Coordinates of C-alpha atoms in Angstrom, one line a residue:
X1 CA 0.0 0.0 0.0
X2 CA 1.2 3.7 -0.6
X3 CA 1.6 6.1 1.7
X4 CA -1.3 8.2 1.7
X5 CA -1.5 12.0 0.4
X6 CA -4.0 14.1 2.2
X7 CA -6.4 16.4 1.0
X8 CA -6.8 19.6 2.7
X9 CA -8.9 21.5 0.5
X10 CA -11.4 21.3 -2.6
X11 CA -13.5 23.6 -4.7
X12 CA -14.9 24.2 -8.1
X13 CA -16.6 26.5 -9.8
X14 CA -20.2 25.9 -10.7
X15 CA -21.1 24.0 -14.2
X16 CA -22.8 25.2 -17.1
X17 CA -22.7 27.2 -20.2
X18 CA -21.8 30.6 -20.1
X19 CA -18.3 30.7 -23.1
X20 CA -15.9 32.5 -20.9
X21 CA -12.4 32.4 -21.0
X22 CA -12.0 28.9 -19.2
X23 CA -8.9 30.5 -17.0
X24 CA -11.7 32.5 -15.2
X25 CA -13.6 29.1 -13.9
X26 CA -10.2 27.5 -12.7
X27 CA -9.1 30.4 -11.0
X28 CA -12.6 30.9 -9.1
X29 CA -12.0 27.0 -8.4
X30 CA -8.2 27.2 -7.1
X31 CA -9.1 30.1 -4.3
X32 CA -12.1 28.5 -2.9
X33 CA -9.7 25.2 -2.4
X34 CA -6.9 27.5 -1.3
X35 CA -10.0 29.0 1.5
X36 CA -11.2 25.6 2.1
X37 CA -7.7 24.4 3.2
X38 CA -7.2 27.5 5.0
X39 CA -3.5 28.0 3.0
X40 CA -2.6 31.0 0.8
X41 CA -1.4 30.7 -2.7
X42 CA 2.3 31.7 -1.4
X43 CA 2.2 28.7 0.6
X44 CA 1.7 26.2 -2.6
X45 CA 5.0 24.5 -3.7
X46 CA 3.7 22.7 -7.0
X47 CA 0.6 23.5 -9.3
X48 CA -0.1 20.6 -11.5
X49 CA -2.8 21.1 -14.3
X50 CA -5.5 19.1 -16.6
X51 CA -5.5 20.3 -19.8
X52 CA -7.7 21.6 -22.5
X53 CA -6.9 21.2 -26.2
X54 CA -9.8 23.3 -27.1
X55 CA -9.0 26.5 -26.0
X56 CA -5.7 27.5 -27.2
X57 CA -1.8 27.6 -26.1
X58 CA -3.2 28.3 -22.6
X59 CA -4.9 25.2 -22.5
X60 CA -1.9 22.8 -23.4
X61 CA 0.1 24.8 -20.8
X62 CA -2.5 24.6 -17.7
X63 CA 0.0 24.0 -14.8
X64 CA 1.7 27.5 -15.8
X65 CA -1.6 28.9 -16.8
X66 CA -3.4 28.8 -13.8
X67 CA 0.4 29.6 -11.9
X68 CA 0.2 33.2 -14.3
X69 CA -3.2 33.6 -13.1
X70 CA -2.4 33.4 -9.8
X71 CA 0.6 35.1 -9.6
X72 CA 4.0 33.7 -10.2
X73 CA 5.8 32.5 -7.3
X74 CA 8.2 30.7 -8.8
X75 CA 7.2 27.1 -7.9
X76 CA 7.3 24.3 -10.3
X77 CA 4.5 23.2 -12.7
X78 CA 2.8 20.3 -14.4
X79 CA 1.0 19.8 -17.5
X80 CA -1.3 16.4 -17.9
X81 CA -3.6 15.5 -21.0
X82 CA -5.3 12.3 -21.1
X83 CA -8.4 13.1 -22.2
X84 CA -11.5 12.8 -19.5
X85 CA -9.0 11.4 -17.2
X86 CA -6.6 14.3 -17.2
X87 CA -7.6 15.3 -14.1
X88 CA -6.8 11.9 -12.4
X89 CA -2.9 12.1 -14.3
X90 CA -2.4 15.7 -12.7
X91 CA -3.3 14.2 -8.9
X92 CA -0.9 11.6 -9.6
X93 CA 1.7 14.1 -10.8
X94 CA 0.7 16.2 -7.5
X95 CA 0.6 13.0 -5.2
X96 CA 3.9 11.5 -7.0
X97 CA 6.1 14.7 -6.3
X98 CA 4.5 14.5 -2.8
X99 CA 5.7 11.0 -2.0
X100 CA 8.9 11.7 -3.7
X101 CA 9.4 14.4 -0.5
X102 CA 10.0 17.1 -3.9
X103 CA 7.3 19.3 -2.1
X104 CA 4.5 19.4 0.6
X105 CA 1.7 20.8 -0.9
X106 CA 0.4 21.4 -4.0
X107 CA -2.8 23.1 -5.8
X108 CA -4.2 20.1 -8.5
X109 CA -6.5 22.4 -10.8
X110 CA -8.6 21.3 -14.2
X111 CA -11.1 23.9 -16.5
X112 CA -12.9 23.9 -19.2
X113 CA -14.9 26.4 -21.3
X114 CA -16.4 23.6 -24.1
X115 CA -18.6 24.6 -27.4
X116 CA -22.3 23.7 -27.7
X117 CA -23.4 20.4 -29.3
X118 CA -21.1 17.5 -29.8
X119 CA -17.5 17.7 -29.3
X120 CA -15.9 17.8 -32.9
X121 CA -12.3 16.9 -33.9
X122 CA -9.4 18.8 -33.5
X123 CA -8.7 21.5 -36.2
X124 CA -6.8 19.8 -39.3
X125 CA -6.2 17.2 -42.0
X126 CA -4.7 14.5 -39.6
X127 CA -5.6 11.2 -41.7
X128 CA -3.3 8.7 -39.6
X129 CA -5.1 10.3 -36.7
X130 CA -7.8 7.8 -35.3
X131 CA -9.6 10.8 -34.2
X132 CA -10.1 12.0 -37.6
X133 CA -10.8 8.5 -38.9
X134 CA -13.1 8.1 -36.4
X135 CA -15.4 11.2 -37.4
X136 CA -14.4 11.0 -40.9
X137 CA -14.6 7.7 -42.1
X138 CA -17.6 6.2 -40.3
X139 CA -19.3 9.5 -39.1
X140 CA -18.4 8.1 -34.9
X141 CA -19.5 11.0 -32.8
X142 CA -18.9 10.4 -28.8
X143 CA -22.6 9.7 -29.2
X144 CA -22.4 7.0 -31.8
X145 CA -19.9 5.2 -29.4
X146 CA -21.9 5.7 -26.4
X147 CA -24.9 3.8 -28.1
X148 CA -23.2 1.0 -29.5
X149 CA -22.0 0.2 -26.0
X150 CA -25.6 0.7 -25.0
X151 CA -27.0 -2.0 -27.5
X152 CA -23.9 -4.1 -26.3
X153 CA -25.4 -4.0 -22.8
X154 CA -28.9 -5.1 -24.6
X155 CA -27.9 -7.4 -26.4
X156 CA -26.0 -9.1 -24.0
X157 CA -27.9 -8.8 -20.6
X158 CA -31.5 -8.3 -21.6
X159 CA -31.2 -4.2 -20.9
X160 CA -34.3 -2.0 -21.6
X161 CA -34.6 1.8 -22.7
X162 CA -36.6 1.9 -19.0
X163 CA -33.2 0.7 -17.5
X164 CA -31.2 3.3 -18.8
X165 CA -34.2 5.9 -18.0
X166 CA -33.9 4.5 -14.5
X167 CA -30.4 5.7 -14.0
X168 CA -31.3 9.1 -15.5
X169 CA -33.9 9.4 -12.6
X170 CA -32.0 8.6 -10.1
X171 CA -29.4 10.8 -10.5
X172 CA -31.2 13.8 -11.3
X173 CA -32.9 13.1 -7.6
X174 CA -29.2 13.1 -5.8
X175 CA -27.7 16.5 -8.3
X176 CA -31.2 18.4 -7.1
X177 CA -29.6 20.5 -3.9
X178 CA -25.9 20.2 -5.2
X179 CA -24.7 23.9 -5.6
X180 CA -22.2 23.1 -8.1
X181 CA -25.0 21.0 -10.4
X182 CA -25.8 22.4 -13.9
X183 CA -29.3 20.6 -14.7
X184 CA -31.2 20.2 -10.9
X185 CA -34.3 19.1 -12.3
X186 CA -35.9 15.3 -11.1
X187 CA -36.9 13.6 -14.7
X188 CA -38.8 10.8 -14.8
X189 CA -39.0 7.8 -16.4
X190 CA -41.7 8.8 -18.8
X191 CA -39.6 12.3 -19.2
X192 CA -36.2 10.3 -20.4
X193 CA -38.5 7.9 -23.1
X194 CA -39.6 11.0 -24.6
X195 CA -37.1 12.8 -25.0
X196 CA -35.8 13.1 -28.9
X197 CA -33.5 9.6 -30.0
X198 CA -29.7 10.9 -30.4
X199 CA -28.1 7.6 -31.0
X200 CA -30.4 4.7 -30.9
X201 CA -31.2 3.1 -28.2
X202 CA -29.8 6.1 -26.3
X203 CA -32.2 9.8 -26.1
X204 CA -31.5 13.1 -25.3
X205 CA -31.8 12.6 -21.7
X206 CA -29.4 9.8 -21.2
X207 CA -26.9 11.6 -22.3
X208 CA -24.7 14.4 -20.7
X209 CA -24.2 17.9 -21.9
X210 CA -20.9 19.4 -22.6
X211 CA -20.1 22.2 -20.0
X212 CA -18.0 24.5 -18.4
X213 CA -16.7 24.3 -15.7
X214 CA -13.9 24.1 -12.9
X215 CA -12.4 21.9 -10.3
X216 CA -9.4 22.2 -7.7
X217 CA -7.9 20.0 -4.4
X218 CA -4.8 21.2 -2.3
X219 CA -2.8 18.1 -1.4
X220 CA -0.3 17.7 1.0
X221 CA 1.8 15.3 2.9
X222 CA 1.5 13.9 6.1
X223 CA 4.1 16.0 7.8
X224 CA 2.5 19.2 6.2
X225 CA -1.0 18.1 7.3
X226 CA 0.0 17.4 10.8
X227 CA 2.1 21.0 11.1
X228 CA -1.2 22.8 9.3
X229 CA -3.8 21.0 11.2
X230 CA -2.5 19.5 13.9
X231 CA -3.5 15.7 13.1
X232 CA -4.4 13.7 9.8
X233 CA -7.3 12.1 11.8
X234 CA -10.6 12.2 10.0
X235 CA -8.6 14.1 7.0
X236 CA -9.5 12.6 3.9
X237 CA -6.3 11.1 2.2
X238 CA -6.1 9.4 -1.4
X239 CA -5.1 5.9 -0.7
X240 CA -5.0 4.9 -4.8
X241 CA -4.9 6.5 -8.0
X242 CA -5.4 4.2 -10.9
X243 CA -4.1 5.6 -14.6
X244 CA -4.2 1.8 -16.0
X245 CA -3.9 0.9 -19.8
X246 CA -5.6 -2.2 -21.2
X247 CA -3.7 -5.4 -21.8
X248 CA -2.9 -7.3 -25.1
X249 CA -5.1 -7.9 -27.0
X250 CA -7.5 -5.1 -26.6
X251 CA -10.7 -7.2 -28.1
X252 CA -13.3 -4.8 -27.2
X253 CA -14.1 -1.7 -29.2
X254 CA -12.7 1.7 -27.9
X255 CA -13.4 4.5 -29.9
X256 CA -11.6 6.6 -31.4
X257 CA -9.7 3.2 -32.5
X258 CA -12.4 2.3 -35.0
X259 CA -10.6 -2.1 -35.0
X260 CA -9.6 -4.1 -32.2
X261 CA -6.6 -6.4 -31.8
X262 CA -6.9 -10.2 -33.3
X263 CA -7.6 -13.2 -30.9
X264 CA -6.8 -15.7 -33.2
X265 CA -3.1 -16.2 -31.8
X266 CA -3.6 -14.7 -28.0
X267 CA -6.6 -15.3 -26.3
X268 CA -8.2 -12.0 -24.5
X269 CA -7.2 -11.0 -21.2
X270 CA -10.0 -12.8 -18.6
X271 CA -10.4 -9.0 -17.0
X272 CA -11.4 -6.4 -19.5
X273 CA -9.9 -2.6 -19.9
X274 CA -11.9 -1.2 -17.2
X275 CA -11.8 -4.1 -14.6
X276 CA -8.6 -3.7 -14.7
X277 CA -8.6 -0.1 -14.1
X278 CA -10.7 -0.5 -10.9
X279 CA -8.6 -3.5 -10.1
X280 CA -5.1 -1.8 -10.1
X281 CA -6.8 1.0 -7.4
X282 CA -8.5 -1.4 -5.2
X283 CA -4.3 -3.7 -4.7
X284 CA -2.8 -0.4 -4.4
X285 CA -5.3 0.8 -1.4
X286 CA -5.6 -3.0 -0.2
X287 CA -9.7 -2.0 -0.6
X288 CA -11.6 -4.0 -2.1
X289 CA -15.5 -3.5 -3.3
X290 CA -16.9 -4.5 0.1
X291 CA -15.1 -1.8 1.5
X292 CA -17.0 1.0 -0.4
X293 CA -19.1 3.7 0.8
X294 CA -20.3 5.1 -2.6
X295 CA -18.9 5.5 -5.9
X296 CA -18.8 8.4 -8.5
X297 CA -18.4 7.4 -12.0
X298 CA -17.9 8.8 -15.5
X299 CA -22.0 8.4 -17.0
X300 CA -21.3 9.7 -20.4
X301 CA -24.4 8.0 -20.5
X302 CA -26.9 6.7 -18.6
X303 CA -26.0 2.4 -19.9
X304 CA -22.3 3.2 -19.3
X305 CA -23.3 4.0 -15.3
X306 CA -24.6 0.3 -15.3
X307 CA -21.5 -1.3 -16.9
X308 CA -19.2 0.5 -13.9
X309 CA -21.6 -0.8 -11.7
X310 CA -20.1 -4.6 -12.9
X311 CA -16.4 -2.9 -13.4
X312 CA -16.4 -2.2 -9.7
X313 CA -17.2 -5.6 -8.4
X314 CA -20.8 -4.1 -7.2
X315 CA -22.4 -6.9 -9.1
X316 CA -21.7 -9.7 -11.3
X317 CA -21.4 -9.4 -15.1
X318 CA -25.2 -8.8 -16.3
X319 CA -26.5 -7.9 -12.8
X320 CA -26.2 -3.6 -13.2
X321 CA -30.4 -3.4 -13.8
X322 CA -31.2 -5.8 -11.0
X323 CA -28.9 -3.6 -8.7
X324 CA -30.2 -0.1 -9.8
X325 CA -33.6 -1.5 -9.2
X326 CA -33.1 -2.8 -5.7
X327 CA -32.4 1.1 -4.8
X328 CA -29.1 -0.3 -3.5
X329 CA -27.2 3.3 -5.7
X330 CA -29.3 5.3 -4.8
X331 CA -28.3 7.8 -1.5
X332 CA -29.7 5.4 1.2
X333 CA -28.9 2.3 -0.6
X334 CA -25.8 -0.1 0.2
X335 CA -23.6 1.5 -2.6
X336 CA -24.8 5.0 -3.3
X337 CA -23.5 5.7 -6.9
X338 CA -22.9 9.2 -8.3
X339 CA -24.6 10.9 -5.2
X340 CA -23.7 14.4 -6.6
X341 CA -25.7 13.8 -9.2
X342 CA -22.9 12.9 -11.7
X343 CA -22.4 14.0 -15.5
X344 CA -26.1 13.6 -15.9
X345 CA -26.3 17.3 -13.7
X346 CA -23.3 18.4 -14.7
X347 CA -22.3 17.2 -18.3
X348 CA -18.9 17.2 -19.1
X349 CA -16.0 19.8 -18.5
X350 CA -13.2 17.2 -19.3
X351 CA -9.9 18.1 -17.7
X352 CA -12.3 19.1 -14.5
X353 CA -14.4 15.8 -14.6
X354 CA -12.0 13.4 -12.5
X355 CA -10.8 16.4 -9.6
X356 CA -15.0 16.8 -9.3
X357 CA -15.1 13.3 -8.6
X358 CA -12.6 13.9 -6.1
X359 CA -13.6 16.9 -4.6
X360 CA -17.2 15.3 -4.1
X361 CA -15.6 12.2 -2.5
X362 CA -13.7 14.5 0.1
X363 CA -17.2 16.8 1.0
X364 CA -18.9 13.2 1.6
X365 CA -16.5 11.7 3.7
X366 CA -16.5 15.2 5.6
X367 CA -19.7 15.2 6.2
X368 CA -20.0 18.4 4.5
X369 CA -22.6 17.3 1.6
X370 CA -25.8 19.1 2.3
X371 CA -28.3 17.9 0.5
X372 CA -27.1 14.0 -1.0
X373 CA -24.6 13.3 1.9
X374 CA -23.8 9.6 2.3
X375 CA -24.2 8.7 6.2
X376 CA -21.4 7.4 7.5
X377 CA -19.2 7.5 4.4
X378 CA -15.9 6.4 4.7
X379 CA -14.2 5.0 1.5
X380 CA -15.0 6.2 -1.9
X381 CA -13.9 5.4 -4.9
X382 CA -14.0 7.6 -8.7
X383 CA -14.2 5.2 -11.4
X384 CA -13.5 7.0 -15.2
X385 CA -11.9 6.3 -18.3
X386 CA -10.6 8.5 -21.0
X387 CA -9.6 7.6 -24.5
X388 CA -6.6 5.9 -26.2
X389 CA -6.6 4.0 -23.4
X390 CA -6.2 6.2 -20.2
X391 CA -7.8 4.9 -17.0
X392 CA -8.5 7.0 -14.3
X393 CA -9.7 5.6 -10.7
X394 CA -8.9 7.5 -7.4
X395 CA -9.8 5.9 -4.2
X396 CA -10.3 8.3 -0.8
X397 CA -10.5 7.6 3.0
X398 CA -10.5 8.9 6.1

């Protein structure tokens, strides 16, 4: 097990869609972790940053972005880009350093200002770029991958458009009182079906928005924690971060690689790309599913939220609907599962996505989520994956 990193402070800036310069939303973020860890920004010794490729030179340079912004100090910075799990690679650049004793405390920031509709392809005549194949040759939007994943889960396991709606509903009843929510509306069941179809089987409503937005955490080590605060007890600490690839031969579809390796010589791994994500954070924390008091995961869409459900080790392989129905992820279940609502409220502000996890996981094992809190929470666990092959699971405790 590692030696865990402590987190002394998170914040974010409200989601939704309002086209400002995406520096403005991280900043806002950064100073109400800085405040909620009680530290000033002269006291930060690292800033480690999530990237955005879609808004400029600033957004491939976000660790000495947001340092500008803040006011140079002079400390070092970090850049990370791994698409929605960005946020996940800069904590573990943050956390890393930590461990490595090469600084005490850092500020771990990700924003995002996103355009409206679907998220096109970068700028450019890249034709080795699967990205560009991807939207190019077989017309793939995020959507189009989403669904066929979807009708995987139907096809499979016996899954039903109510199923899906189900998960809609449920999260739209924990994001209703969480400040930082975009959509705090409850839907119904009926609501979801008749929505407009996007990508069959999938409808408008089970899928998430793109959004601005922000998210920040102030790490620290154990001997800064116990100088700042006296004592790490009942400080939420990260006990695993997770930024897994899959293994030879990757034999399920992952868009934007439009083939999948050949069987025919090596069989498939027996764990797939995202169990193995979720398994890689459960042996470095020495947790394991039983030890879980909720979960927050990456519902790009509402049948994605069921397969983590089987990822995690909630459920066996084809059990996600029968869980979801027994109220057992729902807040005041035995596994609550995206209590703050998840992408379904906020939609998706990528390099912020994986700290929000985070920070939402640190107010619920504080205590401090009015409105959804989790009693009694104690171990949480983020569970995301972005593409080419970048996992992203953080586990926290206290």
């Amino acid at each position: 097990m590692s030696a865990p990193v402590y987190i002394l402070g998170a914040g974010m800036h409200p989601w939704g869609k309002w086209g400002r310069d995406f520096t403005e939303y991280g900043v806002v973020a950064a100073r109400a972790a800085l405040r909620d860890a009680g530290l000033e920004w002269r006291q930060i010794q690292l800033v480690a940053g999530a990237e955005t490729i879609r808004n400029g030179y600033p957004g491939f340079v976000a660790g000495a972005t947001f340092a500008q912004k803040l006011g140079w100090t002079g400390i070092p910075v970090s850049s990370s880009y791994a698409a929605c799990a960005s946020g996940s690679q800069a904590l573990q650049s943050a956390r890393a350093q930590i461990m490595a004793g090469l600084c005490d405390v850092a500020l771990v920031v990700g924003a995002d200002t996103t355009p409206k509709g679907f998220f096109a392809p970068v700028g450019g005549e890249r034709r080795n770029d699967p990205d560009w194949q991807r939207f190019h040759l077989i017309g793939a939007t995020n959507t189009v991958y989403f669904a066929l994943l979807a009708r995987r889960r139907m096809d499979l396991y016996g899954a039903t458009p109510a199923d899906f709606a189900a998960v809609k509903v449920k999260n739209s009843r924990h994001g209703l009182h969480n400040p930082h929510a975009r959509y705090r509306k409850q839907s119904s069941v009926s609501d979801v079906l008749a929505s407009p179809v996007v990508s069959d089987p999938l409808r408008l409503l089970d899928i998430c928005a793109t959004s601005d937005g922000a998210a920040a955490l102030i790490v620290a080590s154990r001997e800064f924690t116990e100088r700042h605060l006296g004592s790490t007890a009942g400080v939420p600490s990260v006990r695993a971060v997770s930024c897994a690839t899959p293994n030879y031969p990757q034999s399920m579809p992952e868009l934007p690689d439009i083939a999948t390796d050949s069987t025919a010589a090596v069989p498939a791994p027996k764990r797939a790309f995202k169990d193995h994500i979720l398994d890689s954070a459960y042996a470095e924390a020495g947790l394991g599913p039983e030890d879980l008091s909720l979960a927050e995961v990456y519902d790009l869409s509402t049948a994605l939220e069921l397969d983590w459900y089987e990822h995690l080790g909630l459920c066996p392989k084809g059990a996600a609907e029968e869980l979801l129905r027994s109220g057992a992820t729902a807040i005041g279940g035995r596994i609550p599962v995206n209590a703050s609502g998840g992408l379904a409220c906020f939609g998706e502000a990528i390099p912020a996505q994986a700290i929000a996890q985070v920070c939402e996981l640190t107010w619920q094992l504080r205590g401090q989520a009015t409105g959804r809190q989790v009693e009694g929470a104690t171990v949480g666990i983020t569970a995301n994956q972005g593409l080419f092959g970048h996992g992203s699971s953080v586990i926290v405790a206290r």
